[in-house]
Tab-separated table of C-alpha atoms in Angstrom:
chain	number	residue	atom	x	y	z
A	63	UNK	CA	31.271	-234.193	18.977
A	64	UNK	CA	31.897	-236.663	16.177
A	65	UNK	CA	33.722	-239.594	15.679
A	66	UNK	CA	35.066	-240.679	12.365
A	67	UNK	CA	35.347	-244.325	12.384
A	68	UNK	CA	38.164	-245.620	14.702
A	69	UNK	CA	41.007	-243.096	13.364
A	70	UNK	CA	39.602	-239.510	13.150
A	71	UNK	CA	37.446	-237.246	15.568
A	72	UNK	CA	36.684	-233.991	17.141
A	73	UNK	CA	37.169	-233.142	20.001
A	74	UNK	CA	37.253	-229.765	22.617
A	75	UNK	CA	39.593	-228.796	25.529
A	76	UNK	CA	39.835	-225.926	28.019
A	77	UNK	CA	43.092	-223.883	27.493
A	78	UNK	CA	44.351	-223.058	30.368
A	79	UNK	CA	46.016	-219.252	30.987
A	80	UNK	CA	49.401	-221.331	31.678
A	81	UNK	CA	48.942	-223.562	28.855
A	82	UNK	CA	51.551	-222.564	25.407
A	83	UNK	CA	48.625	-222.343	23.373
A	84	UNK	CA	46.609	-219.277	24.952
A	85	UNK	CA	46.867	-216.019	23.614
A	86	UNK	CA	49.291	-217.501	20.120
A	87	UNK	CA	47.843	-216.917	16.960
A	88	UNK	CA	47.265	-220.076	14.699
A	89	UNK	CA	50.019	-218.846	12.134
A	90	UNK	CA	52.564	-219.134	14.621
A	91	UNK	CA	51.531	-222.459	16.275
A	92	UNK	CA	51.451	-224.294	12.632
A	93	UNK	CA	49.031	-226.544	14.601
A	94	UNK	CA	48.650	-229.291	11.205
A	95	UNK	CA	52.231	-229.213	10.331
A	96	UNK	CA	53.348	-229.727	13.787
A	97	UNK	CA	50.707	-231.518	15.737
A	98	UNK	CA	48.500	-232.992	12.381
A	99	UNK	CA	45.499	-231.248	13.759
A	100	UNK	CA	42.936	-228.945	12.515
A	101	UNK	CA	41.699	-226.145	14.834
A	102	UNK	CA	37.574	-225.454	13.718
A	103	UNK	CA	37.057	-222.830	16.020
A	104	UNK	CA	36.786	-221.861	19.881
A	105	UNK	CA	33.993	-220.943	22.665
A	106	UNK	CA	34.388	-217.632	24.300
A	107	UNK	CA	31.955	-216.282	26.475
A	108	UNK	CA	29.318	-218.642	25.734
A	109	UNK	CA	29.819	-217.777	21.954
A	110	UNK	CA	31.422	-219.790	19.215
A	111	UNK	CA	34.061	-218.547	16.897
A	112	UNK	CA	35.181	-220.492	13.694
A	113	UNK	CA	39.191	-219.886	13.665
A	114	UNK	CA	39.155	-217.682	10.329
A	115	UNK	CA	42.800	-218.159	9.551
A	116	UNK	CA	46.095	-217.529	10.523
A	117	UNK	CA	45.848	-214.329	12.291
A	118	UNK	CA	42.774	-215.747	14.579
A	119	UNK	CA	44.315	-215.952	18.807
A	120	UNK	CA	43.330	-218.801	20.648
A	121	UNK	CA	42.154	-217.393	24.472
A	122	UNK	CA	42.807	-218.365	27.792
A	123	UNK	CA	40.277	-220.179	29.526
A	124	UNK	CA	38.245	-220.596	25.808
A	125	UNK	CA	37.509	-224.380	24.531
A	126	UNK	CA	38.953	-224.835	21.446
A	127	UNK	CA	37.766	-227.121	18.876
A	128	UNK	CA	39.874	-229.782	16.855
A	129	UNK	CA	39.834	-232.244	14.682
A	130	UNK	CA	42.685	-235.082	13.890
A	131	UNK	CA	43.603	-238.473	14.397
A	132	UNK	CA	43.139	-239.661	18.022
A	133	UNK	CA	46.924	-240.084	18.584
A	134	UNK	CA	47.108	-236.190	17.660
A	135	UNK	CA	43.794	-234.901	19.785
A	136	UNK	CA	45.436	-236.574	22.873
A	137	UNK	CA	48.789	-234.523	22.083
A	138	UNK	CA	46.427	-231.333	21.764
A	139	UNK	CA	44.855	-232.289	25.060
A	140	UNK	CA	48.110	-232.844	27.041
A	141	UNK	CA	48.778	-228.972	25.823
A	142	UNK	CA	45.723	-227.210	26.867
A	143	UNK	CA	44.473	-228.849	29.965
A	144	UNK	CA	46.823	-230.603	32.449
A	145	UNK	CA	44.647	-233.282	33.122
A	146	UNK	CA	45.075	-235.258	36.699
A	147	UNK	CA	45.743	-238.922	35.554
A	148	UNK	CA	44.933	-240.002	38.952
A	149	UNK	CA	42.130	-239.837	41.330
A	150	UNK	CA	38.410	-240.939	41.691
A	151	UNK	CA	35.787	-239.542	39.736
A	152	UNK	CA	33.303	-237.509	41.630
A	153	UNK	CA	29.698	-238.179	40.145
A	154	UNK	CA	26.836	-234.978	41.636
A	155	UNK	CA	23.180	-236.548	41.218
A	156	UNK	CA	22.443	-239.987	41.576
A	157	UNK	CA	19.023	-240.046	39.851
A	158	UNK	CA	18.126	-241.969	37.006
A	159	UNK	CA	21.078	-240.504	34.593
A	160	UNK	CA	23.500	-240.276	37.190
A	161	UNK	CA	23.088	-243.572	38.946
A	162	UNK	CA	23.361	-245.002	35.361
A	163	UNK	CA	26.733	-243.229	34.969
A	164	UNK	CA	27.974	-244.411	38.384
A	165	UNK	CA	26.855	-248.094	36.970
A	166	UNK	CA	29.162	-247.752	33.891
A	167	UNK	CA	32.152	-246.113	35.382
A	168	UNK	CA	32.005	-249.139	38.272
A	169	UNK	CA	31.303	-251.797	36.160
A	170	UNK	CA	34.744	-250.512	34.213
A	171	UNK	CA	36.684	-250.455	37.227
A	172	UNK	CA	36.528	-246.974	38.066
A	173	UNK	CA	36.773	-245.055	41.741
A	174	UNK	CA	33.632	-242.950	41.831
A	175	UNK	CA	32.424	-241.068	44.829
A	176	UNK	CA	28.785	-240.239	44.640
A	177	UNK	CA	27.222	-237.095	45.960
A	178	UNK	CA	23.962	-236.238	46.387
A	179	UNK	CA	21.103	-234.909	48.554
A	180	UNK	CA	19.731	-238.481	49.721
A	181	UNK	CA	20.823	-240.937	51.715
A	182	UNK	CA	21.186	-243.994	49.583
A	183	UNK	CA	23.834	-247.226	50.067
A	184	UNK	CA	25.246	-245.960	46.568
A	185	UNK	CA	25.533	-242.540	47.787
A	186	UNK	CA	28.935	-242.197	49.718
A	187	UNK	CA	28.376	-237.945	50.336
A	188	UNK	CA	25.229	-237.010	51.572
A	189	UNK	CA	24.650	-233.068	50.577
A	190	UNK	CA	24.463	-230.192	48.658
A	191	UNK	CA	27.095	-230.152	45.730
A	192	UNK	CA	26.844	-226.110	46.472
A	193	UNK	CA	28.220	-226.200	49.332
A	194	UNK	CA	32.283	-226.522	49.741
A	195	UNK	CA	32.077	-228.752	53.104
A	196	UNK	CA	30.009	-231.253	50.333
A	197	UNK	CA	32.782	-230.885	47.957
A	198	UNK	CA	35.351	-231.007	50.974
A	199	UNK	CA	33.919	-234.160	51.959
A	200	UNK	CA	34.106	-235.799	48.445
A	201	UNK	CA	37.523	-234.722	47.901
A	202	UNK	CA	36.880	-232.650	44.575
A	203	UNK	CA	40.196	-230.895	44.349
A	204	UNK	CA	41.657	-234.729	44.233
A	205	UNK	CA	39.574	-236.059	41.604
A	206	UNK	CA	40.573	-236.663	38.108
A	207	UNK	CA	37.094	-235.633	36.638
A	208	UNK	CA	33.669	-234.318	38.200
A	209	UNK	CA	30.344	-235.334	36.567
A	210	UNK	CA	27.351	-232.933	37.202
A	211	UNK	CA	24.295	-235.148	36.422
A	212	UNK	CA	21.768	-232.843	38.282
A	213	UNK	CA	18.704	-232.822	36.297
A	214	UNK	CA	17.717	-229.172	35.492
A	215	UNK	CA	20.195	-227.326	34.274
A	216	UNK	CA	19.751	-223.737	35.781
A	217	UNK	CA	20.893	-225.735	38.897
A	218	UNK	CA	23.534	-227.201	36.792
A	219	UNK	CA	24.701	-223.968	35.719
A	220	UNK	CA	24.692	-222.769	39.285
A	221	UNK	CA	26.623	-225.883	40.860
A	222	UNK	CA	29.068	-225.622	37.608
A	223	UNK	CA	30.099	-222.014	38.751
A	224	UNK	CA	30.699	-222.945	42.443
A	225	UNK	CA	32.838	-226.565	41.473
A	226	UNK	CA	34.563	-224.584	39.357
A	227	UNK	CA	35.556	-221.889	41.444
A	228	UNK	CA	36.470	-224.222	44.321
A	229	UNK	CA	38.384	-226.433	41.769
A	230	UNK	CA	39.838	-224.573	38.999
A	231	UNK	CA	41.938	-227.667	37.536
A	232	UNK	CA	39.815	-230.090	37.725
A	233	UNK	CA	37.970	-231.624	34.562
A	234	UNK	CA	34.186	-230.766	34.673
A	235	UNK	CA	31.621	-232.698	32.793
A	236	UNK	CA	28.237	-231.049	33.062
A	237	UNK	CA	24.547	-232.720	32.018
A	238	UNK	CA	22.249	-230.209	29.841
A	239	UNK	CA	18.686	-231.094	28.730
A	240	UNK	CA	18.646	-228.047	26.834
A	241	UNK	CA	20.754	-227.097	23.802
A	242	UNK	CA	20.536	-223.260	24.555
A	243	UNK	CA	21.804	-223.924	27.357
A	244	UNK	CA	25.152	-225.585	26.208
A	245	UNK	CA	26.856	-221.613	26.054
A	246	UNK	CA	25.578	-221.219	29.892
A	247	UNK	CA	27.488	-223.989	30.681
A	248	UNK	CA	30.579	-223.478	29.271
A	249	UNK	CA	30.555	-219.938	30.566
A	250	UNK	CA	30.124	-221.391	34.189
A	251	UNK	CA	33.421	-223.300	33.732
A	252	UNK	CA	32.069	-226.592	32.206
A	253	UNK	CA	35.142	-228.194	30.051
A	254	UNK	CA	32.477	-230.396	28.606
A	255	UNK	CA	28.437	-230.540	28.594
A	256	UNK	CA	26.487	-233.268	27.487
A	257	UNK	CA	22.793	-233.961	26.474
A	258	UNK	CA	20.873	-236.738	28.580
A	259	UNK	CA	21.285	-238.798	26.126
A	260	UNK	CA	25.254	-238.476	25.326
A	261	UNK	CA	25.321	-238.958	29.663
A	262	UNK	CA	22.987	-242.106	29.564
A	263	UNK	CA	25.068	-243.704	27.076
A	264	UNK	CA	28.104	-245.164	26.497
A	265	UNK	CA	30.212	-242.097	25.046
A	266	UNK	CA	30.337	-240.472	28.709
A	267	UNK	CA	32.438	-243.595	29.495
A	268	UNK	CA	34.408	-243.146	26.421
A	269	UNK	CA	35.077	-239.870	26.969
A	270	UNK	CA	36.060	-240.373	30.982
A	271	UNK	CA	37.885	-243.094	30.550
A	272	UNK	CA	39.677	-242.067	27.465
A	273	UNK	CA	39.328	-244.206	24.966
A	274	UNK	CA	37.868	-242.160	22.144
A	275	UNK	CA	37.776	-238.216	21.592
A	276	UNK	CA	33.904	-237.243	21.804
A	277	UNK	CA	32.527	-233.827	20.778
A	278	UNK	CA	29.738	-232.205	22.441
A	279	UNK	CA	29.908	-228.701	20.179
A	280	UNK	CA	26.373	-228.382	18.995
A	281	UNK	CA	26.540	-226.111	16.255
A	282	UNK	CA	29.237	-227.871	14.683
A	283	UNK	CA	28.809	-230.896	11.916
A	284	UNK	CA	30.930	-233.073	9.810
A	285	UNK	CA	29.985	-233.512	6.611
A	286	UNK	CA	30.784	-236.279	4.150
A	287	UNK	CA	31.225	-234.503	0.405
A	288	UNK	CA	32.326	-235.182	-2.670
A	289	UNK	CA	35.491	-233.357	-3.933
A	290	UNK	CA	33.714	-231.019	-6.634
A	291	UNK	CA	36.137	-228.221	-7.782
A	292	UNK	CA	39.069	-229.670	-4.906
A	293	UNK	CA	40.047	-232.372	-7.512
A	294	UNK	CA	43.759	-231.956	-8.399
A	295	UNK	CA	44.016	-229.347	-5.197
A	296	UNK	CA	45.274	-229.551	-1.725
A	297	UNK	CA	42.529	-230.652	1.474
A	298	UNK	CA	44.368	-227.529	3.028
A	299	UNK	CA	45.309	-225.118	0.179
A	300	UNK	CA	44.766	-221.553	0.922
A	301	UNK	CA	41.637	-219.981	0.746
A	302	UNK	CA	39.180	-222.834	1.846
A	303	UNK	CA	38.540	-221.677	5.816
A	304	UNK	CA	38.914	-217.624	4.932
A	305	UNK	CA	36.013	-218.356	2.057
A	306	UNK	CA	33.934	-220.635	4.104
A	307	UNK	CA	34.867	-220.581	8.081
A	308	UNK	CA	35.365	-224.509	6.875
A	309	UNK	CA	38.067	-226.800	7.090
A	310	UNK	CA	39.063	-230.315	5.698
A	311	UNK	CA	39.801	-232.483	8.108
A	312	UNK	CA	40.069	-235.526	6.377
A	313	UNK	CA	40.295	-237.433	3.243
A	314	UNK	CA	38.656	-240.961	2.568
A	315	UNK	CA	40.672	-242.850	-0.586
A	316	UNK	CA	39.691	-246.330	-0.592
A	317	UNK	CA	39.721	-248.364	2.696
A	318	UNK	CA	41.769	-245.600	4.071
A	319	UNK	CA	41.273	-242.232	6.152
A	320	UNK	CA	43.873	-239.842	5.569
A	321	UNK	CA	44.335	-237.120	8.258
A	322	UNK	CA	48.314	-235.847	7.134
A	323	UNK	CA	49.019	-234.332	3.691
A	324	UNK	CA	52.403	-233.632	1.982
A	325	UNK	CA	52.999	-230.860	-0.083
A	326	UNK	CA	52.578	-233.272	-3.321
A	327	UNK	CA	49.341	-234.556	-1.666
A	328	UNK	CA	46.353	-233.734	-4.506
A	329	UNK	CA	42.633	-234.829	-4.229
A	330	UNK	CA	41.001	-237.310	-6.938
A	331	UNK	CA	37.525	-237.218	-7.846
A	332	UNK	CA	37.107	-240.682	-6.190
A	333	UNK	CA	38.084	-239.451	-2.506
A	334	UNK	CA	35.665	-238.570	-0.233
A	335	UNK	CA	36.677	-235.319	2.255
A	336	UNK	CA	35.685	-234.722	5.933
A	337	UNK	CA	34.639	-231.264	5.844
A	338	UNK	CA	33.490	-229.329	9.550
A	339	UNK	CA	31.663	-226.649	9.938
A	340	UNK	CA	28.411	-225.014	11.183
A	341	UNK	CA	25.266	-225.651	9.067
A	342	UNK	CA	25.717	-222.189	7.187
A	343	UNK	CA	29.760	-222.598	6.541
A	344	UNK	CA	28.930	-226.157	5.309
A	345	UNK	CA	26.260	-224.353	3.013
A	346	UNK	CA	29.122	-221.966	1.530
A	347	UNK	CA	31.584	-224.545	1.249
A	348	UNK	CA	28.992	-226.350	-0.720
A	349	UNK	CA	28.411	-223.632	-3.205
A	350	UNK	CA	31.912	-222.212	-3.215
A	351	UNK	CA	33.527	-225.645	-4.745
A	352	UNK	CA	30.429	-227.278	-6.586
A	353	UNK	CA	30.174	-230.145	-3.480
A	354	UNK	CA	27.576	-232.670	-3.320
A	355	UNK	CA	27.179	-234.953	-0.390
A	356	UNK	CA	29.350	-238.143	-1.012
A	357	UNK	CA	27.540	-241.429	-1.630
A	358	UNK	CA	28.107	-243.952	1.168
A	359	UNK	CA	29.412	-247.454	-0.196
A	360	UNK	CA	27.017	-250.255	-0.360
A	361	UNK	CA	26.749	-252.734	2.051
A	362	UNK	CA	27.190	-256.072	0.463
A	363	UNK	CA	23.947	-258.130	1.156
A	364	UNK	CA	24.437	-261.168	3.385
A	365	UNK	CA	24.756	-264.628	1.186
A	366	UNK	CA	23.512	-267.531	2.581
């Protein structure tokens, strides 16, 4: 997922079958006017859904998508997954990605208990994350998140399925080197999957150790427009997300991001909207309200 700047991001959480969100349609959960959130759209079954409108039913056990102000996503979150705000985080695969994970969560303080195959003085499980005595031994069921960092994915896929099953509460972060694989994933029972890259780097820590909201959705973008036939309208009148499976998420006026709207709220040509959707949505939304892709503001050059 997306960040935009330090205020505004996208983010995706499990809903559990306890949790008030599953099964309510979006009319009835007035998720902006309540929370200040925008839902884009959930995975079912491996398969993504952009949320349509008000009659569209969020599903147990799907990951919704959302978009907001930080403050609001971790609202969202406390709804949908009861996250354990205690415990060590359990990292599976200490190869060249996972030892560098292990590095970063350490380095920031972090309990991490490291399983994998080989004996090694950073390894503190020796065996096969399939197997329950393993994830016995590592105390999975106790941990606040479990990172998957095995490096090919069909085996990922496979040890996502078993984790889950053993430990159906527990937060699981998943490695994928292939996109196509992303859906596989999140049918095993992955709440989040990540490309080798996204692991490697610093966003894993961000997202474990919750300081920013990160997406992983990989069909989904953000795009930066310029308000076109929106001028003098609403960022969330009706008609926008049944049109275009869009939404505006966001509106840039000056040095500000705006995320909450009054009624009285209208657009000028000089804001810049945050508007997410797939690549074809984005397309339509183009088209649909004469959009062009918003200049970015010069950088002043450096003076010496």
């Amino acid at each position: 997922m997306q960040l935009l700047g330090e205020r505004v991001g996208i983010a995706d959480f499990r809903v559990q079958a306890g949790s008030p969100l599953a099964g309510r349609r979006l009319g009835d959960l007035r998720m902006r006017a309540r929370h200040g959130v925008t839902v884009i759209g959930q995975w079912n079954g491996g398969r993504f859904a952009p949320a349509e409108g008000p009659d569209t039913r969020i599903e147990a056990r799907a990951i919704l998508v959302v978009a907001g102000a930080h403050a609001n996503l971790g609202r969202v979150e406390r709804m949908a997954t009861p996250l354990r705000r205690y415990g060590p985080i359990v990292v599976a695969g200490h190869g060249v990605v996972g030892g560098k994970v292990v590095e970063m969560l350490r380095d920031a303080g972090e309990t991490v208990i490291v399983i994998d195959e080989r004996a090694d003085a950073a390894v503190d499980v020796v065996g096969n994350v399939l197997e329950h005595s393993t994830l016995e031994r590592a105390e999975v069921r106790k941990a606040r998140t479990v990172v998957l960092a095995l490096s090919n994915d069909s085996a990922g896929v496979f040890a996502t399925a078993v984790v889950r099953d053993y430990a159906p509460d527990v937060r699981l972060i998943a490695r994928v080197n292939l996109a196509p694989n992303v859906a596989r994933l999140y049918q095993a029972g992955a709440d989040v999957a990540l490309s080798v890259g996204q692991v490697a780097g610093q966003i894993l820590a961000h997202h474990l150790l919750g300081e920013d909201a990160v997406t992983v959705e990989q069909r989904l973008k953000l795009a930066r427009v310029a308000p076109g036939a929106l001028v003098g309208g609403h960022p969330w009148q009706a008609g926008i997300r049944e049109k275009t499976a869009t939404a505006v998420v966001a509106v840039e006026r000056g040095s500000e991001v705006l995320v909450e709207f009054d009624q009285s709220f209208q657009v000028r040509a000089d804001d810049v909207l945050f508007v997410c959707g797939t690549t074809d949505s984005l397309d339509k939304y183009m088209r649909e309200y004469r959009a062009s892709p918003a200049e970015r503001p010069e950088t002043p050059a450096a003076t010496s």
